[in-house]
PDB file of C-alpha atoms in Angstrom:
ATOM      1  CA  UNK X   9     -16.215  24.982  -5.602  1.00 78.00           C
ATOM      2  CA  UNK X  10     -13.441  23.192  -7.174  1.00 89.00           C
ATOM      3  CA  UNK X  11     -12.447  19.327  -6.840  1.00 94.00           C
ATOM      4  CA  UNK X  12      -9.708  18.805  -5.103  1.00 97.00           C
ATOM      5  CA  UNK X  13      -9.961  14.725  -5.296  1.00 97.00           C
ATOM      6  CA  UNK X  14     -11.941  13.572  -8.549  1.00 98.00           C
ATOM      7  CA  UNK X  15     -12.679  10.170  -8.939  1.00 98.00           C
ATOM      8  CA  UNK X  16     -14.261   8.016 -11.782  1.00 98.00           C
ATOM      9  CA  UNK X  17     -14.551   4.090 -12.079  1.00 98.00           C
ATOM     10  CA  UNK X  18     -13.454   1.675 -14.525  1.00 98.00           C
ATOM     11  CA  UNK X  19     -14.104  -1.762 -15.322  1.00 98.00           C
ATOM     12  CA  UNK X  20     -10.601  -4.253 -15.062  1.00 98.00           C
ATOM     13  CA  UNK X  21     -10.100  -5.442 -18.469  1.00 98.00           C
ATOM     14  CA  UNK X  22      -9.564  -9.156 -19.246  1.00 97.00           C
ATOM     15  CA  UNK X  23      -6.348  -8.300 -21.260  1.00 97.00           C
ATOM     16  CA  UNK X  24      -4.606  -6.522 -18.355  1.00 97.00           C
ATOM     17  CA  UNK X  25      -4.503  -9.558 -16.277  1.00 97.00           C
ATOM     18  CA  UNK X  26      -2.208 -11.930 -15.003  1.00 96.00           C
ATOM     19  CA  UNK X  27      -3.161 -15.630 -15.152  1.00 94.00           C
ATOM     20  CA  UNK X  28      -4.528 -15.898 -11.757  1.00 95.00           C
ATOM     21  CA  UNK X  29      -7.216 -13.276 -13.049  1.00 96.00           C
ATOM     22  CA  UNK X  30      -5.113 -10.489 -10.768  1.00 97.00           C
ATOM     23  CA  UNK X  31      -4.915  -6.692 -12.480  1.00 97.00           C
ATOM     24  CA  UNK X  32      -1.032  -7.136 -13.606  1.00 96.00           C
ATOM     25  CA  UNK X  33       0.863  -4.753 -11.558  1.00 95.00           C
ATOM     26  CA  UNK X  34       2.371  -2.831 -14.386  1.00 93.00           C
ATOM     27  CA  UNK X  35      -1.325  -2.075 -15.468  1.00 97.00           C
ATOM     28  CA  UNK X  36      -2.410  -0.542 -12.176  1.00 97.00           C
ATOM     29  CA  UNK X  37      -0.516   2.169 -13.355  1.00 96.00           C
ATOM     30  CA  UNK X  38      -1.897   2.762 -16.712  1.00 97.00           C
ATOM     31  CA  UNK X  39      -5.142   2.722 -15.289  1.00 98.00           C
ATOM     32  CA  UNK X  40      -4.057   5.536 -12.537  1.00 98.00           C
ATOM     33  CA  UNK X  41      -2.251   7.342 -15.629  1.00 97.00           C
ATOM     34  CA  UNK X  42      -5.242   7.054 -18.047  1.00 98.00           C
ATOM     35  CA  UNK X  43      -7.602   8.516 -14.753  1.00 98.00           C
ATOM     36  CA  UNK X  44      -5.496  11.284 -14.134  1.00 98.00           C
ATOM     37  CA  UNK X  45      -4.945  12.888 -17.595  1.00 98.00           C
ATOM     38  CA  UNK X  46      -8.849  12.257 -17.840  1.00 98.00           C
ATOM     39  CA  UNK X  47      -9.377  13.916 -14.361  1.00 98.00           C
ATOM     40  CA  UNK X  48      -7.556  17.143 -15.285  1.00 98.00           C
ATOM     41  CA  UNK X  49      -9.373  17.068 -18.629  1.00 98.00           C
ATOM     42  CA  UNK X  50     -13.061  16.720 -17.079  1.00 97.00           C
ATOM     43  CA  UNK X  51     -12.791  18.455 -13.620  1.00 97.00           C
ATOM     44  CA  UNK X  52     -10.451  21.295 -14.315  1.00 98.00           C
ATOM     45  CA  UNK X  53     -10.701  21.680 -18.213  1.00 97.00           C
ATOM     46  CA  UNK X  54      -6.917  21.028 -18.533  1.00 98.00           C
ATOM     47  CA  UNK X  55      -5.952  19.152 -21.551  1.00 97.00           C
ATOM     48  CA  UNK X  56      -1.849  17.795 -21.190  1.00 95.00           C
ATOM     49  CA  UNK X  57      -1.296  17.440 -24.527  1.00 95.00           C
ATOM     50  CA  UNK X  58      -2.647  20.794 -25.545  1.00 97.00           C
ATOM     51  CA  UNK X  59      -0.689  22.279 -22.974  1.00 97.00           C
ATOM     52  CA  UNK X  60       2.422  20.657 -24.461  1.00 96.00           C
ATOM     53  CA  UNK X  61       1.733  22.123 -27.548  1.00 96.00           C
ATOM     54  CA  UNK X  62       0.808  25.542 -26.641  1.00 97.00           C
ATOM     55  CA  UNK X  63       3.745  26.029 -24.302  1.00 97.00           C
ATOM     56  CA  UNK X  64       6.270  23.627 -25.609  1.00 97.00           C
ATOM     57  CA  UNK X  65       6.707  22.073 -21.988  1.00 98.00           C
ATOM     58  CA  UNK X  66       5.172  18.938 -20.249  1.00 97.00           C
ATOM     59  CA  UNK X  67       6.255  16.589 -17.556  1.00 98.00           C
ATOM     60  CA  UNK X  68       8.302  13.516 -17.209  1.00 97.00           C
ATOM     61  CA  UNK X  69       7.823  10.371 -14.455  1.00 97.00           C
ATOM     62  CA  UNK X  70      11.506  11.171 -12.102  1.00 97.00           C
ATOM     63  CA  UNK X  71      10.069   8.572  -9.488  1.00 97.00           C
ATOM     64  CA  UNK X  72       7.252   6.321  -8.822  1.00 97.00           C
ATOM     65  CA  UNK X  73       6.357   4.817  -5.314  1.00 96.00           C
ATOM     66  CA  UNK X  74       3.134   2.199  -5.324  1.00 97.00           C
ATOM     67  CA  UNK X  75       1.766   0.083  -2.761  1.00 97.00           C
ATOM     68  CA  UNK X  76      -0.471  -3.079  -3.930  1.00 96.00           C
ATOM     69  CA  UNK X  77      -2.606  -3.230  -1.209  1.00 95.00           C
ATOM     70  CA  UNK X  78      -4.817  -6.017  -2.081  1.00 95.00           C
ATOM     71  CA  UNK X  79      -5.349  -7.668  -5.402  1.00 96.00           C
ATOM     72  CA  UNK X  80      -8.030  -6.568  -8.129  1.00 97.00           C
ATOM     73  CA  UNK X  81      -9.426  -8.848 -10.586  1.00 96.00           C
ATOM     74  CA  UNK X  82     -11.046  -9.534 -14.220  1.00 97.00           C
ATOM     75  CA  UNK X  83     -14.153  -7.745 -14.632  1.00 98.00           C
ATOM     76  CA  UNK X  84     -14.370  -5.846 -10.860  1.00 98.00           C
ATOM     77  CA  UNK X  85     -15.316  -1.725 -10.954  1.00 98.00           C
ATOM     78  CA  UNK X  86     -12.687   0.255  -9.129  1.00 98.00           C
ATOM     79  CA  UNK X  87     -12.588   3.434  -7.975  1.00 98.00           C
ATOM     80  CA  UNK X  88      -9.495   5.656  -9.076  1.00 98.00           C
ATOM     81  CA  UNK X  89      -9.301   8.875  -6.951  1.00 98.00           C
ATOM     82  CA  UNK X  90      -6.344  11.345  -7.567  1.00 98.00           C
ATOM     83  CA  UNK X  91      -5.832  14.275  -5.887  1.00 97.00           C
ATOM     84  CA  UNK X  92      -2.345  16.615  -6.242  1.00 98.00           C
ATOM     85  CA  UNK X  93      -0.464  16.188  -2.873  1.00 97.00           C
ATOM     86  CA  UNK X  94       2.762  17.993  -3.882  1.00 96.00           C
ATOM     87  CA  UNK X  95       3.875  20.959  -6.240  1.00 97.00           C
ATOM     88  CA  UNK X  96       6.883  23.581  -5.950  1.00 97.00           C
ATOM     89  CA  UNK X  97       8.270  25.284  -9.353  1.00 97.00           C
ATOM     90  CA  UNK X  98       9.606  22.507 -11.070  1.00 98.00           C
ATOM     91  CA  UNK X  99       7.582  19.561  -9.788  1.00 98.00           C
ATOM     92  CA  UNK X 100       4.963  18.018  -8.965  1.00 98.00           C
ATOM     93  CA  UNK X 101       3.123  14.432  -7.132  1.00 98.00           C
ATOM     94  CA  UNK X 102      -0.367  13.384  -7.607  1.00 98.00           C
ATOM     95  CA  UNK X 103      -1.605  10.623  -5.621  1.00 98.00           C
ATOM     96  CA  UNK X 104      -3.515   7.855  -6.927  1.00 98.00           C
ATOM     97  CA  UNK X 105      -5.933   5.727  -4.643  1.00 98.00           C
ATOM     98  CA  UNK X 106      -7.815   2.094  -6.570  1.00 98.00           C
ATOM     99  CA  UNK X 107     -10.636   1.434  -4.466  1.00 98.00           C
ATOM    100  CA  UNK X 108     -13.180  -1.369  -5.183  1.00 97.00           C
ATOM    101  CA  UNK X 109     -16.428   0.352  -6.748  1.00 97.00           C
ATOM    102  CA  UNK X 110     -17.887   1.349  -3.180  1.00 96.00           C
ATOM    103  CA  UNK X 111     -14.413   2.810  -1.780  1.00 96.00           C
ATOM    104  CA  UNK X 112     -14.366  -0.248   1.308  1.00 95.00           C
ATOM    105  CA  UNK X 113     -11.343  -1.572   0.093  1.00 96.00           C
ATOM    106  CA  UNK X 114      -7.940  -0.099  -0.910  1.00 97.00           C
ATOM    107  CA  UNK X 115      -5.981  -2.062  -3.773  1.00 97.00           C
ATOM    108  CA  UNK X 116      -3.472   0.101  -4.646  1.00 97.00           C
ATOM    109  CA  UNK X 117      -1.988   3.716  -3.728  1.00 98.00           C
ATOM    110  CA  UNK X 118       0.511   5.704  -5.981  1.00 98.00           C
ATOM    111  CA  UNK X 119       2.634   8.473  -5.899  1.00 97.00           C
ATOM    112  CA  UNK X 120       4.397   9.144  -9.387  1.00 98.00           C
ATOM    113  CA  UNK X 121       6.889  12.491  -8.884  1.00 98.00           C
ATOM    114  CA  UNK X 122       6.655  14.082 -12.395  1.00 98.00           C
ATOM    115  CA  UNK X 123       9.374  17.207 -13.220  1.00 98.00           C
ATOM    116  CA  UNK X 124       8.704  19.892 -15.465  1.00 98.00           C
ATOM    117  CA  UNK X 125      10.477  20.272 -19.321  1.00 97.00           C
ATOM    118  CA  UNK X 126      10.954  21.707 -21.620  1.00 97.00           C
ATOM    119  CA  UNK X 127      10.293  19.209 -24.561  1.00 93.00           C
ATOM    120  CA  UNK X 128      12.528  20.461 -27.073  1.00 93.00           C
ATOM    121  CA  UNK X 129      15.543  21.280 -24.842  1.00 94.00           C
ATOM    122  CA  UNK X 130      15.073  18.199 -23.087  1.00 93.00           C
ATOM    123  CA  UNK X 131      15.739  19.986 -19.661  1.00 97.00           C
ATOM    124  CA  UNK X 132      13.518  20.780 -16.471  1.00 97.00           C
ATOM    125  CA  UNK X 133      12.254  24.159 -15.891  1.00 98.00           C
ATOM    126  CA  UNK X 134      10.270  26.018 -14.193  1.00 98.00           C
ATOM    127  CA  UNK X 135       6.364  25.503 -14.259  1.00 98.00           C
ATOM    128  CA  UNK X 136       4.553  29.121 -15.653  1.00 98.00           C
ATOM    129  CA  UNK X 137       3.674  31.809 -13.169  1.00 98.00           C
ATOM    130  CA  UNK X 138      -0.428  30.895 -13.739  1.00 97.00           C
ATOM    131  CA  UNK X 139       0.336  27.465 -14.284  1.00 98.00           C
ATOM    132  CA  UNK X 140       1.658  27.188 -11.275  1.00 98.00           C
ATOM    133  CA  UNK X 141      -1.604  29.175  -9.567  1.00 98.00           C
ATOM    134  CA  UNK X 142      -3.485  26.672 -10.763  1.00 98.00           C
ATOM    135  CA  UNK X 143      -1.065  23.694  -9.307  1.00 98.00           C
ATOM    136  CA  UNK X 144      -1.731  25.569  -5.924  1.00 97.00           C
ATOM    137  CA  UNK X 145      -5.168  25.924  -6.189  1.00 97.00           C
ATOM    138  CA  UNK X 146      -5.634  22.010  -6.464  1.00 97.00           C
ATOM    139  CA  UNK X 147      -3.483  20.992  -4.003  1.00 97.00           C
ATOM    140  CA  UNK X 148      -4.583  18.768  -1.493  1.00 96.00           C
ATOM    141  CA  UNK X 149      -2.199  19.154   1.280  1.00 90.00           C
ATOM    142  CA  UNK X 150      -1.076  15.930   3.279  1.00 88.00           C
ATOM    143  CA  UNK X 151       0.998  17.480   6.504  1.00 80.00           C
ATOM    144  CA  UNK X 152       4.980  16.427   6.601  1.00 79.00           C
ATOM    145  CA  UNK X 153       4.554  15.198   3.170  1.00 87.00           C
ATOM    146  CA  UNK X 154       7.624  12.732   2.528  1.00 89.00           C
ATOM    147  CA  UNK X 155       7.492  10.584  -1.093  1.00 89.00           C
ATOM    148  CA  UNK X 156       9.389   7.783   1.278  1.00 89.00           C
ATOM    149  CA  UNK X 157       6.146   7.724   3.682  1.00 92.00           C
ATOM    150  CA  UNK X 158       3.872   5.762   1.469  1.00 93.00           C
ATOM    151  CA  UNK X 159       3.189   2.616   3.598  1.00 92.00           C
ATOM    152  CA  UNK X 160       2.528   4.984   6.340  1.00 92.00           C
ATOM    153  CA  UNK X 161       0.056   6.842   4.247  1.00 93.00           C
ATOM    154  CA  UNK X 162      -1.488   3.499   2.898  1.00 93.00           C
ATOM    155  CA  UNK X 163      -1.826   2.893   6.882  1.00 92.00           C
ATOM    156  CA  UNK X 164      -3.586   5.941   7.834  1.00 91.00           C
ATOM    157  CA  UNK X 165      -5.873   5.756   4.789  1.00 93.00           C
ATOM    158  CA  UNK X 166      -7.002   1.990   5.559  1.00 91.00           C
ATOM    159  CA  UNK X 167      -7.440   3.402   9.364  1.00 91.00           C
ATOM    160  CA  UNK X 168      -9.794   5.609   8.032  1.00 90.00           C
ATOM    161  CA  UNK X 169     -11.671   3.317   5.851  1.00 91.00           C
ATOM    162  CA  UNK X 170     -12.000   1.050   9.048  1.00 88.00           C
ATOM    163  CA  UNK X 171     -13.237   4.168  11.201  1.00 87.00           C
ATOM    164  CA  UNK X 172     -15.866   5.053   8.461  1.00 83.00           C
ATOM    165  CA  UNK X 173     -17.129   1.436   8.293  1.00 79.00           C
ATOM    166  CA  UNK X 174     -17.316   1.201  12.378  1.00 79.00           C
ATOM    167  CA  UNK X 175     -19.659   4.504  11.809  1.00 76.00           C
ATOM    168  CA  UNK X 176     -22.136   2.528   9.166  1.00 65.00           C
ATOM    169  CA  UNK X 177     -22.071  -0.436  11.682  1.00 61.00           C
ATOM    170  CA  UNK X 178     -23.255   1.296  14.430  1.00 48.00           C
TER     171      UNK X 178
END
């Protein structure tokens, strides 16, 4: 059965951080971009930059939407979980969750829209017939999906973290 929402961890770097000992916001997604493209690679076997080169297209960021949910610091293990909640023919959204190491805690969510080009024409198209099979086949669905609805999605996800740790309690 395939994955539909891999997840590895990763240790906050000293060098990514602001002063106060805070993740720098800017990093948060570098660390969502670097678990992604390592996501595809180890759970599906789907390697960007050889796909680039075989078909001559890859994607570019159009929009990004995060929410900094609660701050991460120096040296603390999150949890990066992406999962594909949106793809048509020319585009597509993965969305990133940063847990702490045990998933209790959301610090950040992410939704990065990335189109479809072609690299050397420099213009969108559309994403190949079993290319986009595969999109399908990963989707996670999130009903009414709207890019604007991200605090409400940050709302329902930390209402479900809060229903999950009311289970352990009991």
């Amino acid at each position: 059965m395939i994955t539909k929402e891999p997840e590895s961890k990763v240790r906050i770097q000293f060098e990514h951080c602001d002063p106060f000992g805070h993740l720098n916001n800017m990093q948060y997604l570098s660390y969502i971009m670097t678990a992604r493209t390592n996501h595809l690679r180890d759970f599906y076997q789907f390697d960007l930059f050889d796909h680039a080169k075989t078909t001559g297209n890859n994607w570019v960021v159009s929009r990004t939407r995060i929410n900094y949910a609660s701050p991460i610091k120096f040296n603390e293990v999150a949890t990066i979980q992406t999962r594909l909640v949106y793809v048509d023919e020319r585009k597509l959204i993965p969305e990133a969750i940063v847990y702490n190491s045990d998933k209790t805690k959301i610090h950040a969510v992410a939704w990065i829209e990335f189109t479809y080009f072609q690299v050397l024409r420099a213009r969108p198209t559309r994403h190949e017939s079993d290319l986009f099979s595969f999109l399908k086949s990963i989707e996670y669905r999130i009903d009414d999906f709207n890019f604007d609805g991200l605090d409400e999605r940050v709302k329902s996800l930390s209402k479900m973290l809060a229903r999950r740790a009311d289970m352990v309690e009991v």
